[in-house]
Coordinates of C-alpha atoms in Angstrom, one line a residue:
Chain E
M83 CA -173.1 80.3 82.9
A84 CA -169.6 79.0 83.7
I85 CA -167.8 80.3 86.9
T86 CA -164.7 82.4 86.1
L87 CA -161.6 81.5 88.1
Y88 CA -158.5 83.7 88.0
D89 CA -155.7 81.0 88.2
L90 CA -152.0 81.6 88.8
A91 CA -149.9 80.8 85.6
G92 CA -146.2 80.7 84.8
A93 CA -144.5 82.0 81.7
E94 CA -146.5 79.4 79.7
A95 CA -150.2 80.3 80.1
D96 CA -151.3 76.8 80.8
R97 CA -148.8 76.1 83.6
R98 CA -151.0 76.5 86.7
F99 CA -149.2 75.9 89.9
S100 CA -150.9 77.7 92.8
P101 CA -151.7 75.2 95.5
F102 CA -154.6 77.3 96.6
C103 CA -156.0 77.6 93.0
W104 CA -155.7 73.8 92.7
R105 CA -157.9 73.4 95.8
T106 CA -160.5 75.6 94.0
K107 CA -160.3 73.7 90.7
M108 CA -160.7 70.4 92.3
A109 CA -163.6 71.6 94.4
L110 CA -165.4 73.0 91.3
A111 CA -164.8 69.7 89.5
H112 CA -166.1 67.8 92.6
K113 CA -169.3 69.9 92.5
G114 CA -169.6 69.3 88.8
L115 CA -169.5 73.1 88.1
P116 CA -168.3 74.4 84.8
V117 CA -165.4 76.8 85.0
E118 CA -163.4 79.1 82.7
T119 CA -160.0 79.8 84.0
V120 CA -158.2 83.1 83.3
P121 CA -154.4 82.8 83.5
W122 CA -153.1 85.4 85.9
R123 CA -149.6 86.5 86.9
F124 CA -148.2 87.9 90.2
T125 CA -147.6 91.3 88.4
E126 CA -151.1 91.6 87.1
K127 CA -152.9 92.7 90.3
D128 CA -154.8 95.3 88.3
K129 CA -156.4 92.6 86.2
L130 CA -158.4 91.1 89.1
P131 CA -162.1 91.9 89.5
Q132 CA -163.3 94.3 92.1
P133 CA -163.2 94.1 95.1
N134 CA -159.6 93.3 94.4
A135 CA -157.5 91.7 97.2
G136 CA -154.5 91.3 94.8
R137 CA -154.4 87.5 95.2
V138 CA -155.8 84.4 93.7
P139 CA -157.9 82.3 93.7
V140 CA -160.7 84.6 93.0
I141 CA -164.0 83.3 91.4
V142 CA -166.8 85.3 89.8
D143 CA -170.0 83.4 89.9
D144 CA -173.0 85.1 88.2
G145 CA -171.5 88.5 89.2
R146 CA -170.5 87.5 92.8
V147 CA -166.8 87.9 93.5
V148 CA -165.4 85.4 96.1
H149 CA -161.8 85.6 97.3
D150 CA -159.7 83.0 99.2
S151 CA -159.8 79.2 98.6
T152 CA -161.4 78.6 102.1
A153 CA -164.1 81.2 101.5
I154 CA -164.7 79.8 98.1
A155 CA -165.1 76.2 99.3
D156 CA -167.6 77.5 101.9
Y157 CA -169.4 79.5 99.3
L158 CA -169.6 76.6 96.9
E159 CA -171.0 74.3 99.6
E160 CA -173.7 76.9 100.6
R161 CA -174.6 78.0 97.1
Y162 CA -174.8 74.5 95.6
P163 CA -176.2 72.3 98.4
D164 CA -177.8 69.9 95.8
R165 CA -174.4 69.1 94.2
P166 CA -172.1 66.5 95.8
P167 CA -171.1 67.7 99.2
L168 CA -167.5 69.0 99.5
F169 CA -167.3 68.3 103.2
G170 CA -170.2 66.1 104.3
G171 CA -171.4 67.7 107.5
D172 CA -170.1 70.1 110.2
G173 CA -167.8 67.6 111.8
A174 CA -166.1 66.8 108.6
R175 CA -165.7 70.6 107.8
G176 CA -164.1 71.1 111.2
L177 CA -161.7 68.3 110.7
A178 CA -160.9 69.3 107.1
R179 CA -159.7 72.6 108.8
F180 CA -157.2 70.5 110.8
V181 CA -155.9 68.9 107.7
Q182 CA -155.7 72.3 106.0
N183 CA -153.7 73.6 109.0
W184 CA -151.4 70.6 108.8
T185 CA -150.9 71.3 105.1
E186 CA -150.1 74.9 105.6
T187 CA -147.8 74.6 108.6
V188 CA -146.0 71.3 107.6
L189 CA -146.5 70.3 104.0
H190 CA -146.2 73.7 102.3
L191 CA -143.3 74.8 104.5
G192 CA -141.5 71.6 103.6
L193 CA -142.2 71.8 100.0
I194 CA -141.2 75.5 99.6
R195 CA -137.7 74.6 100.8
L196 CA -137.5 72.0 98.1
V197 CA -138.9 73.7 95.1
L198 CA -138.8 77.5 95.6
V199 CA -136.1 78.1 93.1
D200 CA -138.0 76.1 90.6
I201 CA -141.1 78.2 90.9
H202 CA -138.9 81.2 89.8
G203 CA -137.6 79.2 86.9
R204 CA -141.1 78.8 85.5
L205 CA -142.1 82.5 85.6
G206 CA -141.8 85.2 82.9
P207 CA -139.2 88.0 83.4
A208 CA -141.5 90.5 85.1
D209 CA -142.8 87.9 87.6
Q210 CA -139.4 86.6 88.1
A211 CA -138.2 90.0 89.4
Y212 CA -141.2 90.4 91.6
F213 CA -141.0 86.8 93.0
R214 CA -137.3 87.0 93.8
E215 CA -137.6 90.4 95.6
D216 CA -140.7 89.5 97.5
R217 CA -139.6 85.9 98.5
E218 CA -136.1 86.8 99.4
K219 CA -137.4 89.6 101.7
R220 CA -139.7 87.0 103.3
F221 CA -137.0 84.4 103.7
N222 CA -134.3 86.8 104.5
T223 CA -132.0 85.1 102.1
T224 CA -131.6 84.1 98.4
L225 CA -133.9 81.7 96.7
E226 CA -130.9 79.5 96.0
E227 CA -129.9 79.4 99.7
V228 CA -133.5 78.4 100.6
V229 CA -133.4 75.2 98.6
Q230 CA -129.7 74.5 99.2
D231 CA -129.0 70.8 100.3
R232 CA -132.4 69.8 99.4
E233 CA -131.3 66.3 98.7
A234 CA -130.0 66.0 102.3
R235 CA -133.3 67.3 103.7
L236 CA -135.5 65.0 101.7
P237 CA -135.6 62.3 104.2
A238 CA -136.8 64.7 107.0
F239 CA -139.4 66.0 104.6
R240 CA -140.6 62.6 103.8
A241 CA -140.8 61.6 107.5
S242 CA -142.9 64.7 108.1
L243 CA -145.6 63.2 105.9
D244 CA -146.1 60.3 108.3
P245 CA -149.7 61.3 109.3
L246 CA -150.7 61.4 105.7
R247 CA -148.8 58.3 104.8
R248 CA -150.4 56.2 107.5
T249 CA -153.8 57.5 106.6
V250 CA -153.7 56.8 102.8
E251 CA -152.1 53.4 103.3
R252 CA -155.2 52.3 105.3
Q253 CA -157.9 54.1 103.3
Q254 CA -158.1 55.3 99.7
F255 CA -158.3 59.0 100.4
V256 CA -157.6 61.4 103.3
S257 CA -161.4 61.8 103.7
G258 CA -162.1 58.0 103.7
E259 CA -163.2 55.8 100.7
A260 CA -164.1 58.8 98.6
P261 CA -162.2 62.1 98.0
A262 CA -163.5 65.4 99.5
Y263 CA -162.2 68.8 100.2
A264 CA -159.4 67.8 102.6
D265 CA -157.9 65.7 99.9
Y266 CA -157.9 68.7 97.5
V267 CA -156.2 70.8 100.1
V268 CA -153.4 68.3 100.6
F269 CA -153.1 67.5 96.9
G270 CA -152.8 71.2 96.0
G271 CA -149.4 71.1 97.7
F272 CA -148.1 68.2 95.7
Q273 CA -149.5 69.5 92.4
W274 CA -147.9 72.9 93.1
A275 CA -144.5 71.1 93.4
R276 CA -144.9 68.9 90.3
A277 CA -146.2 71.8 88.3
V278 CA -142.9 73.7 88.8
S279 CA -140.2 71.1 89.6
D280 CA -138.7 67.9 88.2
F281 CA -137.3 67.2 91.8
E282 CA -139.4 64.3 92.9
V283 CA -140.4 64.8 96.5
L284 CA -142.0 61.3 97.0
A285 CA -140.1 58.0 96.9
E286 CA -141.2 55.2 94.6
G287 CA -143.5 52.8 96.5
D288 CA -144.5 55.5 99.0
P289 CA -148.3 55.1 99.7
V290 CA -148.5 58.9 99.5
R291 CA -147.4 58.6 95.9
A292 CA -150.0 56.1 95.1
W293 CA -152.6 58.4 96.7
R294 CA -151.2 61.3 94.6
S295 CA -151.7 59.1 91.5
R296 CA -155.3 58.5 92.5
M297 CA -155.8 62.2 92.9
L298 CA -154.3 62.8 89.4
D299 CA -156.8 60.3 88.0
L300 CA -159.9 62.2 89.3
F301 CA -162.2 64.1 87.1
D302 CA -160.9 62.5 83.9
G303 CA -157.4 63.3 84.8
L304 CA -157.9 67.0 85.4
A305 CA -154.7 67.6 87.2
R306 CA -152.7 64.9 85.3
R307 CA -153.5 66.8 82.0
S308 CA -152.1 70.1 83.3
P309 CA -148.4 70.8 82.4
A310 CA -146.2 69.3 85.2
Y311 CA -143.1 67.1 85.8
G312 CA -143.0 63.3 86.8
D313 CA -146.0 61.1 87.5
Chain R
M60 CA -176.0 46.9 132.4
A61 CA -172.8 49.0 132.5
I62 CA -170.0 48.4 130.1
T63 CA -166.8 47.2 131.8
L64 CA -163.6 49.0 130.8
Y65 CA -160.2 47.7 131.8
D66 CA -158.2 50.9 132.4
L67 CA -154.5 51.3 132.9
A68 CA -153.7 52.5 136.5
G69 CA -150.7 53.6 138.4
A70 CA -149.5 52.6 141.9
E71 CA -152.7 54.6 143.0
A72 CA -155.7 52.7 141.6
D73 CA -157.4 55.9 140.5
R74 CA -154.5 57.4 138.6
R75 CA -155.6 56.5 135.1
F76 CA -153.0 57.6 132.4
S77 CA -153.4 55.5 129.2
P78 CA -154.0 58.0 126.2
F79 CA -155.8 55.1 124.5
C80 CA -158.0 54.4 127.5
W81 CA -158.9 58.0 127.7
R82 CA -160.1 58.0 124.2
T83 CA -162.5 55.1 125.1
K84 CA -163.7 56.8 128.4
M85 CA -164.4 60.1 126.6
A86 CA -166.2 58.2 123.8
L87 CA -168.3 56.2 126.3
A88 CA -169.3 59.6 128.0
H89 CA -170.1 61.1 124.6
K90 CA -172.4 58.2 123.9
G91 CA -173.9 58.6 127.4
L92 CA -173.2 55.0 128.2
P93 CA -172.6 53.9 131.7
V94 CA -169.2 52.4 132.5
E95 CA -167.5 50.6 135.3
T96 CA -163.8 50.8 135.0
V97 CA -161.5 48.1 136.3
P98 CA -158.0 49.4 137.3
W99 CA -155.4 47.3 135.5
R100 CA -151.6 47.2 135.6
F101 CA -149.0 46.4 132.9
T102 CA -148.0 43.2 134.9
E103 CA -151.6 41.8 135.2
K104 CA -152.0 40.5 131.7
D105 CA -153.8 37.3 133.0
K106 CA -156.5 39.5 134.5
L107 CA -157.9 40.6 131.1
P108 CA -160.9 38.9 129.7
Q109 CA -160.7 36.3 127.0
P110 CA -159.8 36.6 124.1
N111 CA -156.8 38.3 125.8
A112 CA -154.6 40.5 123.7
G113 CA -152.5 41.6 126.8
R114 CA -153.4 45.2 126.3
V115 CA -155.9 47.9 127.2
P116 CA -158.4 49.4 126.5
V117 CA -160.6 46.4 126.4
I118 CA -164.4 46.6 127.0
V119 CA -166.9 44.0 127.9
D120 CA -170.4 44.9 126.7
D121 CA -173.1 42.4 127.5
G122 CA -170.7 39.6 127.1
R123 CA -168.9 40.9 124.0
V124 CA -165.2 41.6 124.3
V125 CA -163.7 44.4 122.1
H126 CA -160.1 45.4 122.1
D127 CA -158.2 48.4 120.8
S128 CA -159.5 52.0 121.1
T129 CA -160.1 52.3 117.4
A130 CA -162.1 49.1 117.2
I131 CA -164.0 50.1 120.2
A132 CA -165.0 53.5 118.8
D133 CA -166.2 51.8 115.6
Y134 CA -168.0 49.2 117.7
L135 CA -169.8 51.9 119.8
E136 CA -170.9 53.9 116.7
E137 CA -172.4 50.7 115.1
R138 CA -173.9 49.2 118.2
Y139 CA -175.4 52.4 119.6
P140 CA -176.5 54.4 116.4
D141 CA -179.3 56.2 118.3
R142 CA -176.8 57.7 120.8
P143 CA -174.9 60.9 119.7
P144 CA -172.7 60.2 116.8
L145 CA -169.0 59.8 117.7
F146 CA -167.9 60.8 114.1
G147 CA -170.9 62.1 112.1
G148 CA -170.6 60.5 108.8
D149 CA -168.0 58.5 106.8
G150 CA -166.2 61.6 105.7
A151 CA -165.7 62.7 109.3
R152 CA -164.6 59.2 110.3
G153 CA -161.9 59.2 107.5
L154 CA -160.6 62.6 108.6
A155 CA -160.6 61.5 112.2
R156 CA -158.2 58.8 111.2
F157 CA -155.8 61.6 109.9
V158 CA -156.0 63.4 113.1
Q159 CA -155.3 60.0 114.9
N160 CA -152.3 59.4 112.8
W161 CA -151.0 62.9 113.5
T162 CA -151.6 62.2 117.2
E163 CA -149.7 59.0 117.2
T164 CA -146.8 60.0 115.0
V165 CA -146.3 63.6 116.2
L166 CA -148.1 64.3 119.5
H167 CA -147.4 61.0 121.3
L168 CA -143.8 60.8 120.1
G169 CA -143.2 64.3 121.3
L170 CA -144.8 63.8 124.7
I171 CA -143.1 60.6 125.4
R172 CA -139.7 62.4 125.2
L173 CA -141.0 64.8 127.8
V174 CA -142.7 62.5 130.4
L175 CA -141.4 59.0 130.0
V176 CA -139.5 59.0 133.3
D177 CA -142.6 60.5 135.1
I178 CA -144.7 57.5 134.0
H179 CA -142.3 55.3 135.6
G180 CA -142.5 57.4 138.8
R181 CA -146.3 56.9 139.0
L182 CA -146.1 53.0 138.9
G183 CA -145.9 50.4 141.6
P184 CA -142.6 48.3 142.0
A185 CA -143.6 45.4 139.8
D186 CA -144.8 47.6 137.0
Q187 CA -141.7 49.8 137.4
A188 CA -139.4 46.9 136.7
Y189 CA -141.5 45.8 133.7
F190 CA -141.8 49.3 132.3
R191 CA -138.1 50.1 132.6
E192 CA -137.0 46.9 130.9
D193 CA -139.6 47.1 128.1
R194 CA -139.2 50.9 127.3
E195 CA -135.4 50.8 127.7
K196 CA -135.3 48.1 125.1
R197 CA -137.6 50.0 122.9
F198 CA -135.7 53.2 123.0
N199 CA -132.4 51.5 123.2
T200 CA -131.3 53.8 126.1
T201 CA -132.3 54.6 129.7
L202 CA -135.6 56.3 130.6
E203 CA -133.6 59.2 132.0
E204 CA -131.7 59.7 128.8
V205 CA -134.9 59.8 126.8
V206 CA -136.2 62.9 128.7
Q207 CA -132.8 64.5 129.1
D208 CA -132.8 68.2 128.1
R209 CA -136.6 68.3 127.9
E210 CA -136.6 72.0 128.8
A211 CA -134.4 72.7 125.7
R212 CA -136.7 70.6 123.5
L213 CA -139.9 72.2 124.7
P214 CA -140.0 75.0 122.1
A215 CA -139.7 72.5 119.2
F216 CA -142.4 70.3 120.8
R217 CA -144.7 73.3 121.1
A218 CA -144.0 74.3 117.5
S219 CA -145.0 70.8 116.3
L220 CA -148.6 71.5 117.7
D221 CA -149.1 74.3 115.1
P222 CA -151.7 72.3 113.1
L223 CA -153.7 71.8 116.3
R224 CA -153.1 75.4 117.6
R225 CA -154.3 77.0 114.4
T226 CA -157.4 74.8 114.4
V227 CA -158.5 75.4 118.0
E228 CA -157.8 79.2 117.9
R229 CA -160.3 79.5 115.1
Q230 CA -163.0 77.0 116.3
Q231 CA -163.9 75.6 119.7
F232 CA -163.0 72.0 119.0
V233 CA -160.8 70.0 116.5
S234 CA -164.1 68.6 115.2
G235 CA -165.6 72.1 114.8
E236 CA -168.1 73.7 117.1
A237 CA -168.8 70.6 119.1
P238 CA -166.3 67.9 120.4
A239 CA -166.3 64.5 118.7
Y240 CA -163.9 61.5 118.5
A241 CA -161.0 63.3 116.9
D242 CA -160.9 65.6 120.0
Y243 CA -160.9 62.7 122.3
V244 CA -158.0 61.1 120.5
V245 CA -155.9 64.3 120.7
F246 CA -157.0 65.0 124.3
G247 CA -155.9 61.5 125.3
G248 CA -152.3 62.5 124.7
F249 CA -152.4 65.7 126.8
Q250 CA -154.4 63.8 129.6
W251 CA -151.7 61.0 129.6
A252 CA -149.1 63.7 130.2
R253 CA -150.8 65.5 132.9
A254 CA -151.9 62.3 134.7
V255 CA -148.3 61.4 135.3
S256 CA -146.2 64.5 135.2
D257 CA -146.0 68.0 136.8
F258 CA -144.0 69.1 133.7
E259 CA -146.3 71.5 132.0
V260 CA -146.0 70.9 128.2
L261 CA -148.2 73.9 127.1
A262 CA -147.4 77.6 127.6
E263 CA -149.8 80.0 129.4
G264 CA -152.0 81.7 126.8
D265 CA -151.5 78.9 124.3
P266 CA -154.9 78.3 122.4
V267 CA -154.1 74.6 122.8
R268 CA -154.2 75.0 126.5
A269 CA -157.6 76.8 126.4
W270 CA -158.8 73.9 124.3
R271 CA -157.4 71.4 126.7
S272 CA -159.3 73.2 129.5
R273 CA -162.6 72.9 127.4
M274 CA -161.9 69.2 127.1
L275 CA -161.4 68.9 130.8
D276 CA -164.8 70.6 131.4
L277 CA -166.7 68.1 129.3
F278 CA -169.0 65.5 130.9
D279 CA -169.2 67.3 134.2
G280 CA -165.4 67.4 134.4
L281 CA -164.8 63.7 133.8
A282 CA -161.1 64.2 133.1
R283 CA -160.6 67.0 135.4
R284 CA -161.8 65.0 138.4
S285 CA -159.2 62.2 137.6
P286 CA -155.9 62.5 139.6
A287 CA -153.5 64.6 137.6
Y288 CA -151.1 67.6 137.7
G289 CA -151.6 71.3 136.7
D290 CA -154.7 72.6 135.1

């Protein structure tokens, strides 16, 4: 029986942009596990399965409900040990956490200040109202102010990717010669940006862009086939 | 027969401060391999074994000369597979490269702007002249200018450690529940700073400081016993 994944969607049901849901989708594909995704919007908190944390990703696997992308990755690794390893040992799992923490404190914070207003543009009216109110409270300013001067901030954003850049110009993937969970975590950020925005965050010729392209090719182009902008 | 390591030293022969040499010393200790270190100064390029790249760390293991901390780590892992693994699999080795690239592009660049002038202060006269000329050319300004206003820049430096901080507040080591090569790479930076400078780069109560203390305790306090400032 396929695993069910509640997956954040825009006004168009097939525009899936949550960086955390992308981690889970890539992890499920890595494990070769069939999945049925349910498009879910910010304002549909009641539609999530119980126990309901009001957030995605959530999976339902044979009646078990698992929340949170990190908990889901750990669950999949324990539950399906005979499938391809997501981490490949305790050391790699520990180090994947470092990459995840870099992603959340550097990459996501940088990206949000480039594409926040574009997320809003991809939502339906009810979600737009929720999103504007929630995020403007969080940033203590308007969505438009957050992304102002994004062209001018692009060089600093790109410089902040140096650890990633230096890694993927010397090896095929963040995890080495084959992709694994840390790659999906970092990729989730870039897929989030390209799913909502035509503002290209990576320069042509950037090794990070070549890596992103390799990620888009994985699993028969799983992420490339999903509605998005650019390459 | 013990491995010989040429190890960067200050005016005092036992003040060892190279972050790259510390990676190698911790890696050798992790593998449980006996080592004899040879104190070496910047201006003693002729004293290194052939083939001579003019830099340390260099090890000589049963007649084999291996340069460069990364190449040495790979060499030790291949040559001594029955000793405790430095990486623990290809995935972990790939991810350790990401941590290393973060260390070199974020941590080292941040630290050098805090302690550069203190390195100079720990060197003998010949090395001081070399170091000032070489580094002032590289930075295109005086050593004193590079570290100016370091108190004011400390909060930004500490914020740049967020990926590390978030990792070691949730697990004992960068590599998970046990230390491995990625920990030695990051630690090398902090040991470099404390070997030359009494300027404390970490706040009290910072989880990074607690992790640094755990690193100082490893291998019977190998790094803690070496001349340095602070805790």
